[in-house]
Short mmCIF file of C-alpha atoms and ligand atoms in Angstrom, two decimals:
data_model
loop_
_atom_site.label_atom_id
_atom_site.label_comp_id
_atom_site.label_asym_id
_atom_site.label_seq_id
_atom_site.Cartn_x
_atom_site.Cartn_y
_atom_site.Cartn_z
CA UNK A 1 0.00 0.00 0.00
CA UNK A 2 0.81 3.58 -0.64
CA UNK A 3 1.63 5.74 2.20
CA UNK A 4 -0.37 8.46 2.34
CA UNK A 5 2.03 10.79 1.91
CA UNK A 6 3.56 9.45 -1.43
CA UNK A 7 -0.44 9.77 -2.60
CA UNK A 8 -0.51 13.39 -2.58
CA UNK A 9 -0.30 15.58 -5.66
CA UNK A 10 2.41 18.08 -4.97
CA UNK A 11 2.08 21.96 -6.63
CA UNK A 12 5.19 22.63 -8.49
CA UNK A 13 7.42 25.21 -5.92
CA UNK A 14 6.56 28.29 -7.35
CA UNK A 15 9.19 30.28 -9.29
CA UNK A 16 11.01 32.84 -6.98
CA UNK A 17 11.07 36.20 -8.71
CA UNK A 18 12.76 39.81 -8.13
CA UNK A 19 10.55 42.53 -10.38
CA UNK A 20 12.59 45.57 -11.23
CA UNK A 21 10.39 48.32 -13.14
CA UNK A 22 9.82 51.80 -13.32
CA UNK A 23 5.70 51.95 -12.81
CA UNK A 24 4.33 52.71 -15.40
CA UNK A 25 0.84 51.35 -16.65
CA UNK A 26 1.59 48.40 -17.61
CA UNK A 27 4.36 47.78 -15.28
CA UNK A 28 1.41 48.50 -12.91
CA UNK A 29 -0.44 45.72 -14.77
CA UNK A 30 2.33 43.32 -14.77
CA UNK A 31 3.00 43.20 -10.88
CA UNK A 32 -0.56 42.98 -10.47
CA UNK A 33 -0.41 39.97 -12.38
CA UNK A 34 2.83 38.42 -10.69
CA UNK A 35 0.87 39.16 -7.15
CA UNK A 36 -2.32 37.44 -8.71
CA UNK A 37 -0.61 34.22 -9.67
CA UNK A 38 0.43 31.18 -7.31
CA UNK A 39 3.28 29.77 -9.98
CA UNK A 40 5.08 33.62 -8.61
CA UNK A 41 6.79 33.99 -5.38
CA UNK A 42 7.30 37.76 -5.51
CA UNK A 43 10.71 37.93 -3.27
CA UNK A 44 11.00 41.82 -3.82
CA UNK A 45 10.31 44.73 -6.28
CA UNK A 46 13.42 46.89 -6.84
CA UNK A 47 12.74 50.26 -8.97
CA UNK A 48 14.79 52.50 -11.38
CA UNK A 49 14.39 55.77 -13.33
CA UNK A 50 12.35 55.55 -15.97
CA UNK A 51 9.29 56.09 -17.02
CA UNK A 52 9.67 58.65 -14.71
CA UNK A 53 11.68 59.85 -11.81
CA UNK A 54 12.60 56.96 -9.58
CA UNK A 55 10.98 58.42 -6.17
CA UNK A 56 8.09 58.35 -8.38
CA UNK A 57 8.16 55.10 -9.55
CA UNK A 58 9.41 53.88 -6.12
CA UNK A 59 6.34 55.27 -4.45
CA UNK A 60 4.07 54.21 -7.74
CA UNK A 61 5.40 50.43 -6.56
CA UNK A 62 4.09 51.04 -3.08
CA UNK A 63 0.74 51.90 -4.11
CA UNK A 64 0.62 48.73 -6.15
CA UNK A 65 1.16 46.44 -3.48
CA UNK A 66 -0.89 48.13 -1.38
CA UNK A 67 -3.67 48.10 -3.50
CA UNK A 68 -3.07 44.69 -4.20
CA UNK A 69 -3.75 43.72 -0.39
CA UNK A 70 0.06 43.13 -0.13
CA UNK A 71 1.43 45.48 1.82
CA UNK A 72 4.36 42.88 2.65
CA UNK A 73 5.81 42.61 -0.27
CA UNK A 74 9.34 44.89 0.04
CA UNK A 75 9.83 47.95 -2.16
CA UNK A 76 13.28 48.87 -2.87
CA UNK A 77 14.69 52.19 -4.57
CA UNK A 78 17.34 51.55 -7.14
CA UNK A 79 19.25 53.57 -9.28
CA UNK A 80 18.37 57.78 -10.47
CA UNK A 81 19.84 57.22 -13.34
CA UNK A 82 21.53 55.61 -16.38
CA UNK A 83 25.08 54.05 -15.61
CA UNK A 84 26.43 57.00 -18.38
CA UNK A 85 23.67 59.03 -20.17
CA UNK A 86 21.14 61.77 -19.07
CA UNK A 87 18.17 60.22 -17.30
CA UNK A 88 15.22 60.60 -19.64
CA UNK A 89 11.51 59.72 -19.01
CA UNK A 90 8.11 59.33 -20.92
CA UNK A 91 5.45 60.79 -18.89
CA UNK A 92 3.42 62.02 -22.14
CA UNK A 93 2.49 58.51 -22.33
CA UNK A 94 1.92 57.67 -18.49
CA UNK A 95 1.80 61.08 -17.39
CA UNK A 96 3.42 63.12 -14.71
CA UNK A 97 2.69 60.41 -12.37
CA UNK A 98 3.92 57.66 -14.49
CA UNK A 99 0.56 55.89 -13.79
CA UNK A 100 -2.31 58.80 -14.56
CA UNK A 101 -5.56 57.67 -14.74
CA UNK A 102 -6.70 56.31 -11.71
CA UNK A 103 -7.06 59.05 -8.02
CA UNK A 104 -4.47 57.01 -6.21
CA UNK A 105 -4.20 57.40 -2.34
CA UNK A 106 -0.69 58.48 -1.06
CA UNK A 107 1.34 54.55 0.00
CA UNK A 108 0.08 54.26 3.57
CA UNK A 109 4.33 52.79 4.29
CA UNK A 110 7.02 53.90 2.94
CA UNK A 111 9.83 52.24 1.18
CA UNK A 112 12.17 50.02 2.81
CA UNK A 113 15.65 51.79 3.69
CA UNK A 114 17.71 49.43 2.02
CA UNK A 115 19.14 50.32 -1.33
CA UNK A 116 17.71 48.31 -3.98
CA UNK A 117 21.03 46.26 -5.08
CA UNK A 118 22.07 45.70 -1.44
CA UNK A 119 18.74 43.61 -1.49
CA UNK A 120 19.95 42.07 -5.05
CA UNK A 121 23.08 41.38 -3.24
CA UNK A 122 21.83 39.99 0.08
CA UNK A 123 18.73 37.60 -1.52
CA UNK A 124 20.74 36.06 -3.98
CA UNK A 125 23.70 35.46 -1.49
CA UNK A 126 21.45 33.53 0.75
CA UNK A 127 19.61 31.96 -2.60
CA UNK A 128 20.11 28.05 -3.77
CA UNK A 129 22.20 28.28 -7.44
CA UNK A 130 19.73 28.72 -10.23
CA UNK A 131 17.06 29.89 -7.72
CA UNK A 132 16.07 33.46 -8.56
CA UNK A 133 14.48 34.97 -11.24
CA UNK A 134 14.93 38.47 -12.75
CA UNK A 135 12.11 40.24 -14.41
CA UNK A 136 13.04 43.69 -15.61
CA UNK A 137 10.31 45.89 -17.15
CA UNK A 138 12.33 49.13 -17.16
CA UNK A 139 15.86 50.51 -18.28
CA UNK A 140 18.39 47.83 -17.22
CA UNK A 141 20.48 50.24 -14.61
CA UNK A 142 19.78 47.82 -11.35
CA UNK A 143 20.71 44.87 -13.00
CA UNK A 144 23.59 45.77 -14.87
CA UNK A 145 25.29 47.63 -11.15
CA UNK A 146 24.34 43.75 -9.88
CA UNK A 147 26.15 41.94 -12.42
CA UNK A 148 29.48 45.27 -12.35
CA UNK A 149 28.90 44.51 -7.90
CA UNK A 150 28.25 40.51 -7.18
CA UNK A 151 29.59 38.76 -10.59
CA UNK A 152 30.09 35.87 -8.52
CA UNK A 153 26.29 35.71 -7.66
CA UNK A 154 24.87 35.48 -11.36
CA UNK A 155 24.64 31.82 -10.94
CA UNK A 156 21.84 32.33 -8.19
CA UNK A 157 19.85 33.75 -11.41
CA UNK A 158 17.89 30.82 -12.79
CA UNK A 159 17.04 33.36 -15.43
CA UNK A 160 16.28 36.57 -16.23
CA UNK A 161 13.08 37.57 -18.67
CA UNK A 162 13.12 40.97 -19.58
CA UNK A 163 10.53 43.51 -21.64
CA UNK A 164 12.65 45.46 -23.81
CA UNK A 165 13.76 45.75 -27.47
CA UNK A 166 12.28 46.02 -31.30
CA UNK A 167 14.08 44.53 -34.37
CA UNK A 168 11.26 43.81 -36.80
CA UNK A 169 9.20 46.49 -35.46
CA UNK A 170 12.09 49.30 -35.15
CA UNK A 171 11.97 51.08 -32.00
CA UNK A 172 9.07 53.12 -30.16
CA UNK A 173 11.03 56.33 -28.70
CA UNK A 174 13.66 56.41 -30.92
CA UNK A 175 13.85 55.25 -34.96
CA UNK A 176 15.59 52.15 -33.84
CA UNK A 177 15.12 51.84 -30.41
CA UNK A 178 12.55 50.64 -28.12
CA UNK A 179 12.63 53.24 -24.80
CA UNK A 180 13.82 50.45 -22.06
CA UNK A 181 16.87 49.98 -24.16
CA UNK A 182 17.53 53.44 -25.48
CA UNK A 183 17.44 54.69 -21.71
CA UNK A 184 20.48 52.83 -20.91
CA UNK A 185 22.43 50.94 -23.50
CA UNK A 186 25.79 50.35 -21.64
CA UNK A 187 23.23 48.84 -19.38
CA UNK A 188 21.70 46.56 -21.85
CA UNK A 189 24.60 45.53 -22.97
CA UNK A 190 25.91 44.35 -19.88
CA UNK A 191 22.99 41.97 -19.16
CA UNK A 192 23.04 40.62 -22.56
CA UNK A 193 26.05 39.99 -22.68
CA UNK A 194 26.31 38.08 -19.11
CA UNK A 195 25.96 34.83 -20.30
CA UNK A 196 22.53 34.25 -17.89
CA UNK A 197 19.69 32.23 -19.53
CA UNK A 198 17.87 35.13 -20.85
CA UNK A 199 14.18 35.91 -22.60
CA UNK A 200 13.39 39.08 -23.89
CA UNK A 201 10.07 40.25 -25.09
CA UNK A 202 10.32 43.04 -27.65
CA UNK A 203 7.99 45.55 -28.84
CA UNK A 204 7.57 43.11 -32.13
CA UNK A 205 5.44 41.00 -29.68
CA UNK A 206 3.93 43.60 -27.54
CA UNK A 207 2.61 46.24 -30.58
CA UNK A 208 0.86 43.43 -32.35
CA UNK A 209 -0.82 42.30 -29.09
CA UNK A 210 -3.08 44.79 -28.77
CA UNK A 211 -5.36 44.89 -25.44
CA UNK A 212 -9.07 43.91 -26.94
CA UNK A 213 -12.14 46.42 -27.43
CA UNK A 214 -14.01 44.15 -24.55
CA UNK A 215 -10.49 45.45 -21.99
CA UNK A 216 -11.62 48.08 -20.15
CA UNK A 217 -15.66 47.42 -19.64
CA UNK A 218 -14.37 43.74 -18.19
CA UNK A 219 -11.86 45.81 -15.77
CA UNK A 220 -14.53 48.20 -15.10
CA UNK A 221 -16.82 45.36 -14.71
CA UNK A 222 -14.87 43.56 -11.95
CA UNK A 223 -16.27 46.15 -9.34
CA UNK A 224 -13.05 46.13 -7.52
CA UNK A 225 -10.58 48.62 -6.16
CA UNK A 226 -8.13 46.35 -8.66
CA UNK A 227 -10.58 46.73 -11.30
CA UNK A 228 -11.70 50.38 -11.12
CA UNK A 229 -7.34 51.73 -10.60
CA UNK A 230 -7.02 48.98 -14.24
CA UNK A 231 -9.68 50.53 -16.08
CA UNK A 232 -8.89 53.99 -14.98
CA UNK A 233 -5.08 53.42 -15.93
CA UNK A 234 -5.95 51.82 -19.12
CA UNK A 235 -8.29 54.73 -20.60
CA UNK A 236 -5.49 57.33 -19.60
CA UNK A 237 -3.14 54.87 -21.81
CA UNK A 238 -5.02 54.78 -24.19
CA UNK A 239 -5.77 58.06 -24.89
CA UNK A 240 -1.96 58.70 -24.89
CA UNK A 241 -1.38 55.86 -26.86
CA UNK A 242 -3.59 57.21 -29.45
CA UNK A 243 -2.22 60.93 -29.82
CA UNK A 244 1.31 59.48 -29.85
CA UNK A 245 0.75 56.46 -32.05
CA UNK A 246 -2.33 56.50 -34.03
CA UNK A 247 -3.42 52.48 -32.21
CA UNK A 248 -6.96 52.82 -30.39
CA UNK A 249 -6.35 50.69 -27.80
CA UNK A 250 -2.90 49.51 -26.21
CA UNK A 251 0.20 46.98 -26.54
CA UNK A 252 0.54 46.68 -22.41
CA UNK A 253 4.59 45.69 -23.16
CA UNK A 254 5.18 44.99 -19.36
CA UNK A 255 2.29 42.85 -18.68
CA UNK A 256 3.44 40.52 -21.86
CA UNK A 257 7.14 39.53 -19.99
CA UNK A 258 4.78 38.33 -16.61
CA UNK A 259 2.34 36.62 -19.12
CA UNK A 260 5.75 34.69 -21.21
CA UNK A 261 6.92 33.51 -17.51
CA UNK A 262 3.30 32.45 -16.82
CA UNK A 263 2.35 31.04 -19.89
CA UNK A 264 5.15 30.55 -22.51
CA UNK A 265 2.81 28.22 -24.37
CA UNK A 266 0.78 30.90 -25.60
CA UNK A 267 4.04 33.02 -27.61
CA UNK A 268 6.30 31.95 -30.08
CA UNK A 269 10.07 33.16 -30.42
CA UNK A 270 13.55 31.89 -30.97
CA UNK A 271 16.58 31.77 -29.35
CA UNK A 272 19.22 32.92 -31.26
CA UNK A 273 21.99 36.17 -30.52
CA UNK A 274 21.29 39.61 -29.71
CA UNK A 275 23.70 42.40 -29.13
CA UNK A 276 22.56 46.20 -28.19
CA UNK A 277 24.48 48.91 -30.04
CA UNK A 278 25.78 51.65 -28.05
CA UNK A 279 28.22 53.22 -30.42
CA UNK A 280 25.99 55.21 -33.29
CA UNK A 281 24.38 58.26 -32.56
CA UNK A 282 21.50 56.98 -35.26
CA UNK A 283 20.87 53.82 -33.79
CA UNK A 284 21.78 53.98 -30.21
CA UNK A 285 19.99 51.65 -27.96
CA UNK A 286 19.23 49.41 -30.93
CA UNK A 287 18.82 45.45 -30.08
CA UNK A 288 20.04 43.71 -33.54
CA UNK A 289 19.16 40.19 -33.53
CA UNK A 290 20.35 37.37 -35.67
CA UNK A 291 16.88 36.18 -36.30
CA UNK A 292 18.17 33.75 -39.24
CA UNK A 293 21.52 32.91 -37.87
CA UNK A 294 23.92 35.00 -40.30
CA UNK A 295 26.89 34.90 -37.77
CA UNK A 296 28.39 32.84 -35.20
CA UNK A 297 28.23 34.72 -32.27
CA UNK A 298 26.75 33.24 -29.10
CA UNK A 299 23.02 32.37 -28.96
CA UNK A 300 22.19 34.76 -25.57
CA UNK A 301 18.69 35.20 -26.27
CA UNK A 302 15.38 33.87 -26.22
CA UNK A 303 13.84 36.73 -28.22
CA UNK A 304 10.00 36.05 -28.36
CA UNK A 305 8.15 37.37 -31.32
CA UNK A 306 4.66 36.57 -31.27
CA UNK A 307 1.48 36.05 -29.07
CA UNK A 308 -0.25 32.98 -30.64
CA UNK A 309 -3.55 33.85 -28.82
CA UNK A 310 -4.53 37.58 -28.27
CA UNK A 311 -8.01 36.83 -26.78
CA UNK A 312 -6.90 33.98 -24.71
CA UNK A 313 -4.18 36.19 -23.00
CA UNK A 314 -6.04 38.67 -21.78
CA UNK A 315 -8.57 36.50 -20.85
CA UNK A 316 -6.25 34.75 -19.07
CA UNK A 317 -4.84 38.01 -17.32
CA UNK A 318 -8.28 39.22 -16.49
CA UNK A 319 -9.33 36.10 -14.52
CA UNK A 320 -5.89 36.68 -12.51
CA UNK A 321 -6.86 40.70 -11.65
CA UNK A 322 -10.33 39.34 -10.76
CA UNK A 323 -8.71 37.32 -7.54
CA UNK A 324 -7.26 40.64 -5.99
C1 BDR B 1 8.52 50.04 -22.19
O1 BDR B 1 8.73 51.44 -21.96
C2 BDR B 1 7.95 51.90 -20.90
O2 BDR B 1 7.33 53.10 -21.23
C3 BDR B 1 6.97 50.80 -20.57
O3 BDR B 1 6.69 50.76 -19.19
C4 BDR B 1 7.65 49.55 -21.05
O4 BDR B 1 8.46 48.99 -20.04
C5 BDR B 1 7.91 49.86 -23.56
O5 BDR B 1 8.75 50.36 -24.55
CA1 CA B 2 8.26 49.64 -17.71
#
């Protein structure tokens, strides 16, 4: 006979994460996400300039997880600004707020004391190898000061999955260069070139995933404070959206790279090399990939192209908001 301990169906450990973003809408939509789903341990958030200012975004993160009846989950301020460039921001898409749309109360805690990469440092010094996973939704500054810091610690990282980049699609704030990448290059080019199991979702995904007409009346519908700050956000965006790209409703980038760690059955991509040019003054920031293997540089990238089921991801995504 079987004991009846050996009879029990065991839940997969759920994957141990570190989010580092610059909120943002869909940043904003993206932890919500991670804090909705069981396969997520959230371990920490860690924020960097961006989107805008990173007190802003660091007390944008706060609200989140507050809103999200998580209050526990640690907030950590990273870096001001690039590793060498001019901090630069986009609040005329996510206004001066970064997440405009929604009358947010002021975070009821603050943030904790401890600087953002002495958390990096300290949780993946006490992690198993292969333990930890990186999701950065914002310029790369944090992670890139991690890998310059602790080298010895990337092989904590199980793997790190990224939003950021545009081959096929160009870029989104710059000719060639999608704005998470263009913000900090050097950055960029650090992580990519770390040699850490790596997944980046580009805007070729994210702009041809567009958030459905039916998106904001099933937000609205959820008659939640979770559903009434996601609708509120989401109009904002895409009003912006519109007057900056001509698209009526939205590609929500950040929430894609939470949905890929989720649910990488429902995308398509390849893994093949990537490098980030930092040299030209044309095409700084932009991530050339070797989609049909022309060279024989390292393959350091799993660079994922395509949703396979717009409908099904956000219905997917919706059912998670409507637990919070
Ligand atoms: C990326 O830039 C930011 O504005 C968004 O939050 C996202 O991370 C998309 O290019
Ligand atoms: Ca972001």
């Amino acid at each position: 006979m079987i004991p009846p301990t050996q009879n029990r169906t065991h839940a997969p450990m759920p994957e141990r994460i570190i989010i580092d973003t610059d909120p943002g809408h869909d940043d904003a939509f993206a932890i919500l996400l991670a804090l909705a789903s069981p396969e997520l341990d959230v371990l920490g958030i860690t924020t960097v300039a961006g989107n805008v200012p990173v007190a802003v975004v660091t007390a944008n993160a706060r609200r989140i997880v507050e809103l999200a009846g998580r209050p526990g989950i640690p907030v950590h301020q990273g870096a001001e600004r690039p590793l060498l460039r001019d901090p630069m921001h986009a609040a005329d898409i996510h206004g001066d707020t970064g997440i405009d749309g929604y009358d947010w109360p002021a975070p009821a805690n603050p943030p904790e004391a401890e600087h953002a990469l002495d958390f990096m440092v300290r949780t993946l010094t006490a992690a198993e190898p292969r333990s930890v996973t990186l999701v950065p939704l914002g310029p790369l500054t944090n992670i890139a000061l991690l890998l310059r810091r602790a080298p010895h610690l990337s092989d904590r990282i199980r793997r790190i999955v990224l939003m950021g980049g545009g081959f096929f699609e160009g870029g989104n704030y710059a000719p060639a260069a999608e704005f998470n990448i263009l913000v900090d290059p050097e950055a960029a080019a650090i992580v990519f070139g770390a040699g850490i199991e790596l997944a980046a979702m580009p805007i070729d995904c994210t702009n041809n995933t567009l958030t459905p007409d039916w998106w904001i009346g099933r937000l609205a519908a959820l008659g939640t404070r979770v559903g009434d700050a996601c609708a509120g956000m989401q109009r904002f965006f895409e009003i912006a959206g519109n007057r900056k790209y001509g698209t009526r409703t939205r590609p929500l980038h950040d929430v894609l790279a939470m949905a890929y760690l989720l649910w990488p059955d429902l995308f398509a991509g390849r893994l093949c090399n990537v490098e980030i040019e930092t040299n030209s003054e044309l095409t700084r920031g932009a991530t050339v990939v070797d989609w049909w293997y022309r060279t024989t540089r390292p393959h350091n990238c799993t660079w994922v192209r395509q949703c396979l089921d717009t409908p099904e991801l956000y219905t997917r995504i919706l059912a998670r908001l409507a637990t919070l």
